[in-house]
Every structure is written in structure tokens, then in C-alpha cells.
CSV table of C-alpha atoms in Angstrom, one decimal:
chain,number,residue,atom,x,y,z
A,130,MET,CA,-0.1,-28.7,25.8
A,131,GLN,CA,1.7,-28.6,22.4
A,132,THR,CA,3.1,-25.6,20.6
A,133,TYR,CA,3.5,-25.2,16.8
A,134,LEU,CA,5.0,-22.5,14.6
A,135,VAL,CA,2.4,-21.5,12.1
A,136,GLY,CA,1.5,-19.2,9.2
A,137,GLY,CA,3.8,-16.7,7.5
A,138,ALA,CA,7.0,-17.9,9.3
A,139,VAL,CA,6.6,-21.4,7.9
A,140,ARG,CA,5.4,-20.2,4.5
A,141,ASP,CA,8.3,-17.8,4.1
A,142,LYS,CA,10.9,-20.3,5.2
A,143,LEU,CA,9.6,-22.7,2.5
A,144,LEU,CA,9.8,-19.9,0.0
A,145,GLY,CA,13.4,-19.1,1.0
A,146,LEU,CA,12.5,-15.6,2.1
A,147,ALA,CA,14.0,-13.7,5.0
A,148,PRO,CA,12.1,-14.7,8.3
A,149,GLY,CA,9.7,-12.1,9.7
A,150,ASP,CA,7.6,-12.2,12.8
A,151,ARG,CA,7.0,-15.7,14.2
A,152,ASP,CA,3.5,-16.7,15.3
A,153,TRP,CA,2.6,-19.8,17.4
A,154,VAL,CA,-0.5,-21.8,18.0
A,155,VAL,CA,-1.0,-23.7,21.3
A,156,VAL,CA,-3.1,-26.9,21.4
A,157,GLY,CA,-4.6,-28.3,24.5
A,158,ALA,CA,-4.3,-25.2,26.8
A,159,THR,CA,-6.6,-22.8,28.6
A,160,PRO,CA,-6.1,-19.1,29.2
A,161,ASP,CA,-5.3,-20.0,32.9
A,162,ASP,CA,-2.6,-22.4,31.7
A,163,MET,CA,-1.0,-19.6,29.7
A,164,LEU,CA,-1.2,-17.1,32.6
A,165,ALA,CA,0.4,-19.6,34.9
A,166,ARG,CA,3.4,-19.8,32.6
A,167,GLY,CA,3.9,-16.1,32.6
A,168,PHE,CA,2.3,-15.2,29.3
A,169,ARG,CA,0.6,-11.8,29.0
A,170,PRO,CA,-2.9,-11.7,27.4
A,171,VAL,CA,-3.3,-9.3,24.5
A,172,GLY,CA,-6.2,-10.7,22.4
A,173,ARG,CA,-9.5,-8.9,22.4
A,174,ASP,CA,-11.6,-11.2,20.2
A,175,PHE,CA,-9.8,-14.5,20.9
A,176,PRO,CA,-7.1,-15.7,23.3
A,177,VAL,CA,-3.7,-14.4,22.2
A,178,PHE,CA,-0.7,-14.1,24.6
A,179,LEU,CA,2.8,-12.7,24.5
A,180,HIS,CA,5.7,-14.9,25.5
A,181,PRO,CA,7.3,-13.6,28.7
A,182,GLN,CA,10.8,-13.7,27.2
A,183,THR,CA,10.6,-13.4,23.4
A,184,GLY,CA,7.4,-11.2,23.2
A,185,GLU,CA,6.2,-13.4,20.3
A,186,GLU,CA,2.5,-14.1,19.9
A,187,TYR,CA,1.0,-17.4,21.0
A,188,ALA,CA,-2.7,-18.0,20.2
A,189,LEU,CA,-4.8,-20.8,21.5
A,190,ALA,CA,-6.0,-23.2,18.8
A,191,ARG,CA,-9.5,-22.1,17.8
A,192,THR,CA,-12.4,-22.6,15.5
A,193,GLU,CA,-14.7,-19.9,14.0
A,194,ARG,CA,-18.3,-20.0,13.1
A,195,LYS,CA,-20.1,-17.3,11.0
A,196,SER,CA,-22.7,-15.5,13.0
A,197,GLY,CA,-23.2,-12.1,11.3
A,198,ARG,CA,-22.2,-9.9,8.4
A,199,GLY,CA,-18.7,-8.7,7.7
A,200,TYR,CA,-15.3,-10.0,8.9
A,201,ARG,CA,-16.2,-9.5,12.6
A,202,GLY,CA,-19.3,-11.6,12.4
A,203,PHE,CA,-17.8,-14.8,13.9
A,204,VAL,CA,-18.2,-16.8,17.1
A,205,VAL,CA,-14.8,-18.1,18.3
A,206,ASP,CA,-14.3,-21.3,20.2
A,207,ALA,CA,-10.8,-21.7,21.8
A,208,ASP,CA,-11.6,-24.8,23.9
A,209,PRO,CA,-8.6,-27.0,24.8
A,210,SER,CA,-10.2,-29.8,22.8
A,211,VAL,CA,-9.7,-27.9,19.5
A,212,THR,CA,-7.1,-29.7,17.4
A,213,LEU,CA,-4.3,-28.3,15.3
A,214,GLU,CA,-6.0,-29.6,12.2
A,215,GLN,CA,-9.2,-27.7,13.1
A,216,ASP,CA,-7.3,-24.5,13.7
A,217,LEU,CA,-5.6,-24.8,10.3
A,218,GLN,CA,-8.9,-25.5,8.7
A,219,ARG,CA,-10.2,-22.0,9.6
A,220,ARG,CA,-7.2,-20.2,7.9
A,221,ASP,CA,-7.5,-18.4,4.6
A,222,PHE,CA,-5.0,-19.9,2.1
A,223,THR,CA,-3.3,-23.3,2.0
A,224,ILE,CA,0.2,-21.6,2.0
A,225,ASN,CA,-0.8,-20.1,5.4
A,226,ALA,CA,-2.3,-23.3,6.8
A,227,ILE,CA,1.0,-25.1,7.4
A,228,ALA,CA,2.4,-25.8,10.9
A,229,GLN,CA,5.8,-26.9,12.1
A,230,ASP,CA,6.4,-28.9,15.3
A,231,GLU,CA,9.3,-28.7,17.7
A,232,HIS,CA,11.2,-31.2,15.6
A,233,GLY,CA,10.9,-29.3,12.4
A,234,GLU,CA,8.3,-31.6,10.9
A,235,LEU,CA,5.5,-30.0,8.9
A,236,VAL,CA,1.8,-30.5,9.5
A,237,ASP,CA,0.2,-29.7,6.2
A,238,PRO,CA,-3.3,-31.1,5.8
A,239,HIS,CA,-4.3,-28.9,2.9
A,240,GLY,CA,-1.3,-29.2,0.6
A,241,GLY,CA,0.1,-25.8,1.3
A,242,ALA,CA,3.7,-26.9,0.6
A,243,ARG,CA,2.6,-28.3,-2.7
A,244,ASP,CA,0.9,-25.0,-3.6
A,245,ILE,CA,4.1,-23.2,-2.7
A,246,GLU,CA,6.0,-25.4,-5.1
A,247,ARG,CA,3.4,-24.8,-7.8
A,248,ARG,CA,3.2,-21.1,-7.0
A,249,VAL,CA,-0.6,-21.1,-6.5
A,250,LEU,CA,-2.6,-19.0,-4.0
A,251,ARG,CA,-5.5,-21.3,-3.1
A,252,HIS,CA,-8.2,-21.0,-0.4
A,253,VAL,CA,-8.4,-23.7,2.3
A,254,GLY,CA,-12.1,-24.5,2.2
A,255,PRO,CA,-15.7,-23.3,1.5
A,256,ALA,CA,-15.7,-21.1,4.6
A,257,PHE,CA,-13.4,-18.8,2.7
A,258,VAL,CA,-16.5,-16.9,1.5
A,259,GLU,CA,-17.6,-16.1,5.1
A,260,ASP,CA,-14.9,-13.4,5.5
A,261,PRO,CA,-14.9,-10.6,2.9
A,262,LEU,CA,-11.5,-9.4,4.1
A,263,ARG,CA,-10.0,-12.4,2.5
A,264,VAL,CA,-10.6,-10.8,-1.0
A,265,LEU,CA,-8.3,-8.0,0.0
A,266,ARG,CA,-5.8,-10.4,1.6
A,267,ALA,CA,-5.6,-12.4,-1.6
A,268,ALA,CA,-4.9,-9.3,-3.6
A,269,ARG,CA,-2.3,-8.1,-1.1
A,270,PHE,CA,-0.6,-11.5,-1.1
A,271,MET,CA,-0.4,-11.3,-4.9
A,272,ALA,CA,1.2,-7.9,-4.6
A,273,ARG,CA,3.9,-9.6,-2.6
A,274,PHE,CA,4.1,-13.0,-4.3
A,275,ALA,CA,3.3,-12.3,-8.0
A,276,PRO,CA,7.0,-11.5,-8.6
A,277,LEU,CA,7.7,-15.1,-7.5
A,278,GLY,CA,5.4,-16.5,-10.1
A,279,PHE,CA,2.2,-16.9,-8.0
A,280,VAL,CA,-1.2,-17.0,-9.5
A,281,VAL,CA,-4.7,-17.2,-7.9
A,282,ALA,CA,-6.3,-20.5,-8.3
A,283,ASP,CA,-9.4,-20.4,-10.6
A,284,GLU,CA,-11.7,-21.8,-7.9
A,285,THR,CA,-10.4,-19.2,-5.4
A,286,LEU,CA,-11.0,-16.4,-7.9
A,287,ALA,CA,-14.5,-17.7,-8.4
A,288,LEU,CA,-15.2,-17.5,-4.6
A,289,MET,CA,-13.8,-14.0,-4.5
A,290,ARG,CA,-16.2,-12.9,-7.3
A,291,ARG,CA,-19.0,-14.5,-5.2
A,292,ILE,CA,-18.0,-12.4,-2.2
A,293,ALA,CA,-17.9,-9.2,-4.3
A,294,ALA,CA,-21.3,-9.9,-5.8
A,295,SER,CA,-22.8,-10.5,-2.3
A,296,GLY,CA,-22.2,-7.0,-1.2
A,297,GLU,CA,-20.2,-8.2,1.9
A,298,LEU,CA,-17.3,-6.0,0.9
A,299,ASP,CA,-19.4,-3.0,2.0
A,300,ALA,CA,-19.2,-4.3,5.6
A,301,LEU,CA,-15.5,-3.9,5.8
A,302,VAL,CA,-14.4,-1.2,8.2
A,303,PRO,CA,-12.3,1.6,6.5
A,304,GLU,CA,-9.3,1.0,8.7
A,305,ARG,CA,-9.0,-2.7,7.6
A,306,VAL,CA,-9.3,-1.7,3.9
A,307,TRP,CA,-6.6,0.9,4.4
A,308,GLN,CA,-4.3,-1.6,6.2
A,309,GLU,CA,-4.5,-4.0,3.3
A,310,LEU,CA,-4.0,-1.3,0.7
A,311,ARG,CA,-1.1,0.1,2.6
A,312,LYS,CA,0.7,-3.2,2.8
A,313,ALA,CA,0.1,-3.8,-0.9
A,314,LEU,CA,1.6,-0.4,-1.8
A,315,ALA,CA,4.7,-1.3,0.2
A,316,SER,CA,5.0,-4.6,-1.7
A,317,LYS,CA,7.1,-5.3,-4.8
A,318,GLN,CA,4.2,-5.4,-7.3
A,319,PRO,CA,1.2,-3.3,-6.4
A,320,SER,CA,-0.2,-3.7,-9.8
A,321,ALA,CA,-1.0,-7.3,-8.9
A,322,PHE,CA,-3.2,-6.0,-6.0
A,323,LEU,CA,-5.2,-3.9,-8.5
A,324,ALA,CA,-5.3,-6.6,-11.2
A,325,THR,CA,-6.5,-9.2,-8.7
A,326,LEU,CA,-9.2,-7.0,-7.3
A,327,ARG,CA,-10.4,-6.1,-10.7
A,328,ALA,CA,-10.4,-9.7,-11.9
A,329,SER,CA,-12.7,-10.5,-8.9
A,330,ALA,CA,-15.0,-7.5,-9.6
A,331,ALA,CA,-14.0,-6.1,-6.2
A,332,LEU,CA,-12.0,-3.1,-7.2
A,333,ALA,CA,-15.1,-1.1,-8.0
A,334,ALA,CA,-16.4,-1.7,-4.4
A,335,VAL,CA,-13.1,-1.0,-2.6
A,336,LEU,CA,-11.5,1.7,-4.8
A,337,PRO,CA,-14.1,3.0,-7.2
A,338,GLU,CA,-12.0,6.0,-8.0
A,339,VAL,CA,-9.2,3.8,-9.2
A,340,ASP,CA,-11.5,1.4,-11.0
A,341,ALA,CA,-12.9,4.2,-13.0
A,342,LEU,CA,-9.6,4.8,-14.7
A,343,TYR,CA,-9.7,1.5,-16.6
A,344,GLY,CA,-10.9,2.0,-20.2
A,345,VAL,CA,-10.2,5.7,-20.1
A,346,PRO,CA,-8.1,6.5,-23.2
A,347,GLN,CA,-5.0,8.8,-23.2
A,348,ARG,CA,-3.0,10.2,-26.1
A,349,ALA,CA,-0.9,7.5,-27.6
A,350,ASP,CA,2.0,9.8,-28.3
A,351,PHE,CA,2.4,10.4,-24.6
A,352,HIS,CA,1.0,7.1,-23.4
A,353,PRO,CA,1.6,4.1,-25.7
A,354,GLU,CA,-0.3,1.9,-23.2
A,355,ILE,CA,-3.4,4.2,-23.9
A,356,ASP,CA,-5.6,2.8,-21.1
A,357,THR,CA,-5.3,5.0,-18.0
A,358,GLY,CA,-5.8,2.0,-15.8
A,359,ILE,CA,-2.9,0.1,-17.3
A,360,HIS,CA,-0.8,3.3,-17.0
A,361,GLN,CA,-1.7,3.4,-13.3
A,362,GLN,CA,-0.5,-0.2,-12.8
A,363,LEU,CA,2.8,0.6,-14.5
A,364,VAL,CA,3.2,3.7,-12.3
A,365,SER,CA,2.4,1.9,-9.1
A,366,ASP,CA,5.0,-0.8,-9.9
A,367,MET,CA,7.6,1.8,-10.9
A,368,ALA,CA,7.0,3.7,-7.6
A,369,ALA,CA,7.5,0.4,-5.7
A,370,GLY,CA,10.8,0.0,-7.4
A,371,LEU,CA,12.0,3.6,-6.9
A,372,ALA,CA,10.9,3.8,-3.3
A,373,PRO,CA,10.8,0.2,-1.9
A,374,GLY,CA,8.4,-0.1,1.1
A,375,ASP,CA,7.4,3.6,1.0
A,376,ASP,CA,3.6,3.5,1.1
A,377,ARG,CA,3.3,7.3,1.1
A,378,VAL,CA,5.0,7.5,-2.2
A,379,GLY,CA,3.0,4.5,-3.3
A,380,PHE,CA,-0.3,6.0,-2.4
A,381,ALA,CA,0.5,9.3,-4.1
A,382,ALA,CA,1.5,7.4,-7.2
A,383,LEU,CA,-1.7,5.4,-7.0
A,384,VAL,CA,-4.0,8.4,-7.0
A,385,HIS,CA,-2.1,11.0,-9.0
A,386,ASP,CA,-4.3,10.6,-12.1
A,387,LEU,CA,-7.8,10.2,-10.6
A,388,GLY,CA,-8.9,13.3,-12.4
A,389,LYS,CA,-8.7,11.5,-15.8
A,390,ALA,CA,-11.7,9.5,-14.9
A,391,LEU,CA,-13.7,12.8,-14.8
A,392,THR,CA,-12.7,14.0,-18.2
A,393,PRO,CA,-15.7,14.7,-20.4
A,394,LYS,CA,-16.0,12.1,-23.2
A,395,GLU,CA,-16.0,14.7,-25.9
A,396,ALA,CA,-12.6,15.9,-24.8
A,397,LEU,CA,-10.9,12.5,-24.8
A,398,PRO,CA,-8.1,11.4,-25.3
A,399,ARG,CA,-6.9,14.8,-24.0
A,400,HIS,CA,-7.1,15.4,-20.2
A,401,ILE,CA,-6.8,19.2,-19.8
A,402,GLY,CA,-7.0,20.2,-16.2
A,403,HIS,CA,-7.0,16.7,-14.8
A,404,GLU,CA,-4.4,17.6,-12.3
A,405,ASN,CA,-6.8,19.9,-10.5
A,406,ALA,CA,-9.9,17.8,-11.1
A,407,GLY,CA,-8.2,14.9,-9.3
A,408,ILE,CA,-7.9,16.6,-6.0
A,409,ALA,CA,-11.6,16.2,-5.0
A,410,PRO,CA,-11.7,12.4,-5.6
A,411,ILE,CA,-8.4,12.0,-3.7
A,412,ARG,CA,-9.9,13.8,-0.7
A,413,ALA,CA,-13.1,11.8,-0.9
A,414,LEU,CA,-11.1,8.5,-1.0
A,415,CYS,CA,-9.0,9.6,1.9
A,416,GLU,CA,-12.0,10.6,4.0
A,417,ARG,CA,-13.8,7.3,3.3
A,418,LEU,CA,-10.8,5.1,4.1
A,419,LYS,CA,-9.5,7.3,6.9
A,420,VAL,CA,-6.1,7.7,5.2
A,421,PRO,CA,-3.5,9.3,7.4
A,422,ALA,CA,-3.0,13.0,6.9
A,423,GLU,CA,0.6,12.7,5.7
A,424,HIS,CA,-0.5,10.3,2.9
A,425,ARG,CA,-3.4,12.6,1.9
A,426,GLU,CA,-1.2,15.7,1.8
A,427,LEU,CA,1.5,14.2,-0.4
A,428,ALA,CA,-1.2,12.7,-2.7
A,429,VAL,CA,-2.8,16.1,-3.2
A,430,ILE,CA,0.6,17.7,-3.8
A,431,ALA,CA,1.6,15.0,-6.4
A,432,CYS,CA,-1.8,15.3,-8.2
A,433,ARG,CA,-1.6,19.0,-8.4
A,434,GLU,CA,2.1,19.3,-9.4
A,435,HIS,CA,2.8,16.2,-11.5
A,436,LEU,CA,2.6,18.1,-14.7
A,437,ASN,CA,4.8,21.0,-13.4
A,438,VAL,CA,7.8,18.9,-12.4
A,439,PRO,CA,8.4,17.4,-15.9
A,440,ARG,CA,8.4,21.0,-17.2
A,441,LEU,CA,10.9,22.2,-14.7
A,442,PRO,CA,13.4,23.5,-17.2
A,443,GLU,CA,10.7,25.8,-18.7
A,444,LEU,CA,9.5,27.2,-15.3
A,445,ARG,CA,10.7,30.6,-14.2
A,446,ASP,CA,12.7,30.9,-11.1
A,447,ALA,CA,9.8,32.6,-9.2
A,448,THR,CA,7.5,29.8,-10.4
A,449,VAL,CA,9.8,27.2,-9.0
A,450,TYR,CA,9.9,29.0,-5.7
A,451,ALA,CA,6.1,29.2,-5.7
A,452,LEU,CA,5.9,25.4,-6.2
A,453,PHE,CA,8.1,24.9,-3.2
A,454,ALA,CA,5.9,27.3,-1.2
A,455,ARG,CA,2.7,25.5,-2.2
A,456,CYS,CA,4.2,22.2,-1.1
A,457,ASP,CA,5.3,23.7,2.3
A,458,ALA,CA,8.7,22.4,1.3
A,459,LEU,CA,10.6,25.0,3.4
A,460,ARG,CA,9.2,23.4,6.5
A,461,LYS,CA,8.9,19.9,5.2
A,462,PRO,CA,11.7,19.5,2.6
A,463,GLU,CA,11.2,15.7,2.4
A,464,ARG,CA,8.0,16.3,0.4
A,465,ILE,CA,10.1,17.4,-2.6
A,466,ALA,CA,12.1,14.2,-2.7
A,467,GLN,CA,8.8,12.3,-2.4
A,468,LEU,CA,7.2,14.4,-5.1
A,469,ALA,CA,10.2,13.9,-7.4
A,470,LEU,CA,9.8,10.1,-7.0
A,471,VAL,CA,6.1,10.1,-7.8
A,472,CYS,CA,6.7,12.2,-10.9
A,473,GLU,CA,9.5,10.0,-12.0
A,474,ALA,CA,7.2,7.0,-11.6
A,475,ASP,CA,4.6,8.7,-13.6
A,476,GLN,CA,7.0,9.4,-16.5
A,477,ARG,CA,8.7,6.0,-16.5
A,478,GLY,CA,5.4,4.1,-15.9
A,479,ARG,CA,4.6,4.0,-19.6
A,480,LEU,CA,5.2,1.3,-22.2
A,481,GLY,CA,8.7,1.5,-23.5
A,482,ASN,CA,9.8,4.2,-21.0
A,483,ALA,CA,10.8,2.1,-17.9
A,484,ASP,CA,14.5,2.8,-18.4
A,485,ALA,CA,14.3,6.4,-19.2
A,486,ASP,CA,16.4,9.0,-17.3
A,487,TYR,CA,14.5,11.6,-15.2
A,488,PRO,CA,16.9,14.5,-14.6
A,489,GLN,CA,14.0,16.7,-13.5
A,490,GLY,CA,13.9,14.9,-10.2
A,491,ARG,CA,17.5,15.5,-9.4
A,492,GLU,CA,17.2,19.1,-10.5
A,493,LEU,CA,14.2,19.7,-8.3
A,494,ARG,CA,16.0,18.4,-5.3
A,495,ARG,CA,19.1,20.5,-6.1
A,496,LEU,CA,17.0,23.7,-6.5
A,497,LEU,CA,15.4,23.1,-3.1
A,498,ASP,CA,18.8,22.7,-1.5
A,499,ALA,CA,19.7,26.1,-2.9
A,500,THR,CA,16.5,27.6,-1.6
A,501,LEU,CA,17.0,26.2,1.9
A,502,SER,CA,20.5,27.7,2.0
A,503,VAL,CA,19.0,31.1,2.5
A,504,ASN,CA,17.5,31.7,5.9
A,505,ALA,CA,15.7,34.6,7.7
A,506,LYS,CA,18.4,35.0,10.3
A,507,ASP,CA,20.9,36.2,7.7
A,508,LEU,CA,18.5,38.9,6.5
A,509,ALA,CA,17.6,39.9,10.0
A,510,GLN,CA,21.2,40.7,10.7
A,511,GLN,CA,21.0,43.3,7.9
A,512,GLY,CA,18.7,45.4,10.1
A,513,LEU,CA,15.6,45.1,7.9
A,514,PRO,CA,12.3,45.8,9.7
A,515,GLY,CA,10.1,42.8,10.3
A,516,PRO,CA,7.5,43.4,7.6
A,517,GLN,CA,10.3,43.6,4.9
A,518,ILE,CA,12.1,40.5,5.9
A,519,GLY,CA,9.5,38.1,4.3
A,520,GLU,CA,9.7,39.8,0.9
A,521,ALA,CA,13.4,40.1,1.1
A,522,LEU,CA,13.6,36.4,2.0
A,523,ARG,CA,11.5,35.4,-1.0
A,524,LYS,CA,13.6,37.4,-3.4
A,525,ALA,CA,16.8,36.0,-1.9
A,526,ARG,CA,15.6,32.5,-2.3
A,527,ILE,CA,14.5,33.1,-5.9
A,528,ALA,CA,17.9,34.5,-6.6
A,529,ALA,CA,19.5,31.4,-5.1
A,530,ILE,CA,17.4,29.3,-7.5
A,531,ALA,CA,18.6,31.4,-10.4
A,532,ALA,CA,22.2,31.1,-9.3
A,533,ALA,CA,21.9,27.3,-8.9
A,534,ARG,CA,20.5,27.0,-12.4
A,535,ASP,CA,23.5,29.0,-13.8
A,536,ARG,CA,25.9,26.5,-12.2
A,537,PRO,CA,26.6,23.3,-14.1
């Protein structure tokens, strides 16, 4: 029985990145051997165990054979005779197919360390095409590693196109698609996720609402990049920089302009009403991918309000209060901070505008603080009857907004 550190822990160490979770592969053992050593079984589809002290995952070395459609259509063999090299052969990319033994020596049969040096994301072998999820994993890895200079190998991109053309992407369950998208949005360069999927002809299958934005023109005086799809990539990257790791802000930024794909051709490059037109495709996308409610709600808010926030100095005090009320910000004030970040990403996600100041975001948060400083308990002490308290509270909060605007 031999144990090796594998996968991301080895890869990230070679890249000089902070270590994350450590995964291990065990060669020459049976499930009974693991149980006898106190390991706890957790794997459903193949034998995975948790270490009794560290809680780290230990998987028995295994091979996989394609038996059906989709990423679940595999027969797993975790016999003790399976070698480390056979286990590494089934992995997706060479940079993930590196193992390290107890002495720190690397086992690297597919040249993963060399590809790390060359900054290339390359598939391990022809079995890559058997798992459609690997197209999304490639795109997600690019969202993380493109800032380090990584590119997808031409031959890997060709296999990704082959998978997309096969229709196998339709077999992916929504939860797995969302999981990969969520991780990509929490990475440093989400635009690389979109660009990689588009280059492999997979974006139309996975996120057709986003794919439809490419080639849609915008007014050059507001959007020097013109193409809405390129604007979307800039916005996603800006959101990742403004709110690192926040996939709720990232998702709202991703879908804030979906309505532009629905603009009649005769109206282009203007997009009158796109903020309302985008709500239906957002809800459809969220329903299809089973997006969590908090992500969906912020996305709808950002789509609906992203033209109002930049105009904040022009809005009347009552209109500002109405915006807060529509966002349910009096109960969930964090939404306004998130909305401000999405709107800032939208404004700065344009060619030549990356370093622009965005005072509207700061002002929006300040006005919300003023609004929240007024509460119903203070009015109740004035002896107002119940039905009048609501209207008095609304007026008092509007007055607080007005007073805050008068202060420097």
C-alpha cells in the first residue's frame, strides 16, 4: 500500500501558489484495508475515504471506462492492481496528472511539470473527449490561470470543439454547470472562461443568453469596445477585481446586459429598455441552471437598476428611496453595496475607462446609511396610529436622504 499526493496540491506548489486542499491517491489497497486503518468512507461513485486525523481525502487508485452518455457514464475499477500511472492516465489535464511520493519525488508520466513551465493547459490523452464536463473545467482553469500566462493547447481546443459538436454538453446536469460557472466567476479572470468556451463553440450550448451578446453593437460614444460580448468580458473581469471571490457580484455582472441581445435590429446600436428586457432571460437562465435564489435576486436587481445608479445625482430624493424599497434594501442592506459594485464594474468595464472614478457607488451607500438611520420605533413613540406610521416613516426616510445630500 503506497500513498501519493496528487492533483491540485502538487500543481499549485509547482506554480508557487498558496496551498489549498490536499488530495491523496492510495495504490495497492482495498476498501477493507482503509476501514481497518480507521478511514471513513465518503465516496458514492468510487472509493474515497477521509483520514481519521486530518480529514483529508484519500481515493483508491482507479481506472474509468466510458459506458454511457454524459460525465456520469463511466464504469470505475478500483482494484488493488491498478497502478499509479493508470490512475494518472484517467485525469483531465497534464498539470493535474502529477503525483508526489513521501520523499517529495514527482511522478509525472505526461509532462505536467513541463507544461506548467510553458504555461500550457493540455489534455492527458484521447479519453478526454469521453467526459463533456472537461470542456467547462478547461474554461474554469483558464479563468484562474490565464493571469499567469496559460493558454489552451491547440490540440486540446480541437477536442473541446469535437465534444461541443457531439451534443454531449446537453447531458451535463445543471448543478455541475453552475458549479463550474460559479468557480469561474470567483476567479481572477472570468473573461477567460467565456473566451475559452466561445473558442470551443461551447458557450452557445452552456450559456446561450451570454453567447447571444457577441456581435451585438452598442453606441461607440458610450462603449468604445462596441461589441456587447467584449463589454461583458470587460465587466466580468472588473467585477472580479472589485469583489474578489464574490460569485454573487460576479454572476450579477455577467448577466446585467442580457436584454441587449433582444434589441430589434432596426433600433441598434441603441438599446432602449434593455434593462427591463433582460429580466426574463435572467430568470430563464437561473431556472435552467438551478442558480441559488440570492444570486438570482441580485442579478435581477442589477439588471433593472444598472442605468439608474449612474444617474444618482439626477434622481429625486423620493426616487432614491423607491429604488431602495424595490431592492428590499431596508431588510437586506448588503444588496446596495453589491449593486454599487456591479454598476461600477459596468461603468469601468469599457475600453479606456478601467481607471475611472465611480462616486455614485459611494454616494449610494451613504444615502442608504442615512435611510437606515430612521426607524419605526422612533415614530411609534410620537403616538402616531399604526396606519400612519408607514407613511410617516417613508417621508422621514426621504427627508433623511435629502439632508444627507445637503451635507458635504
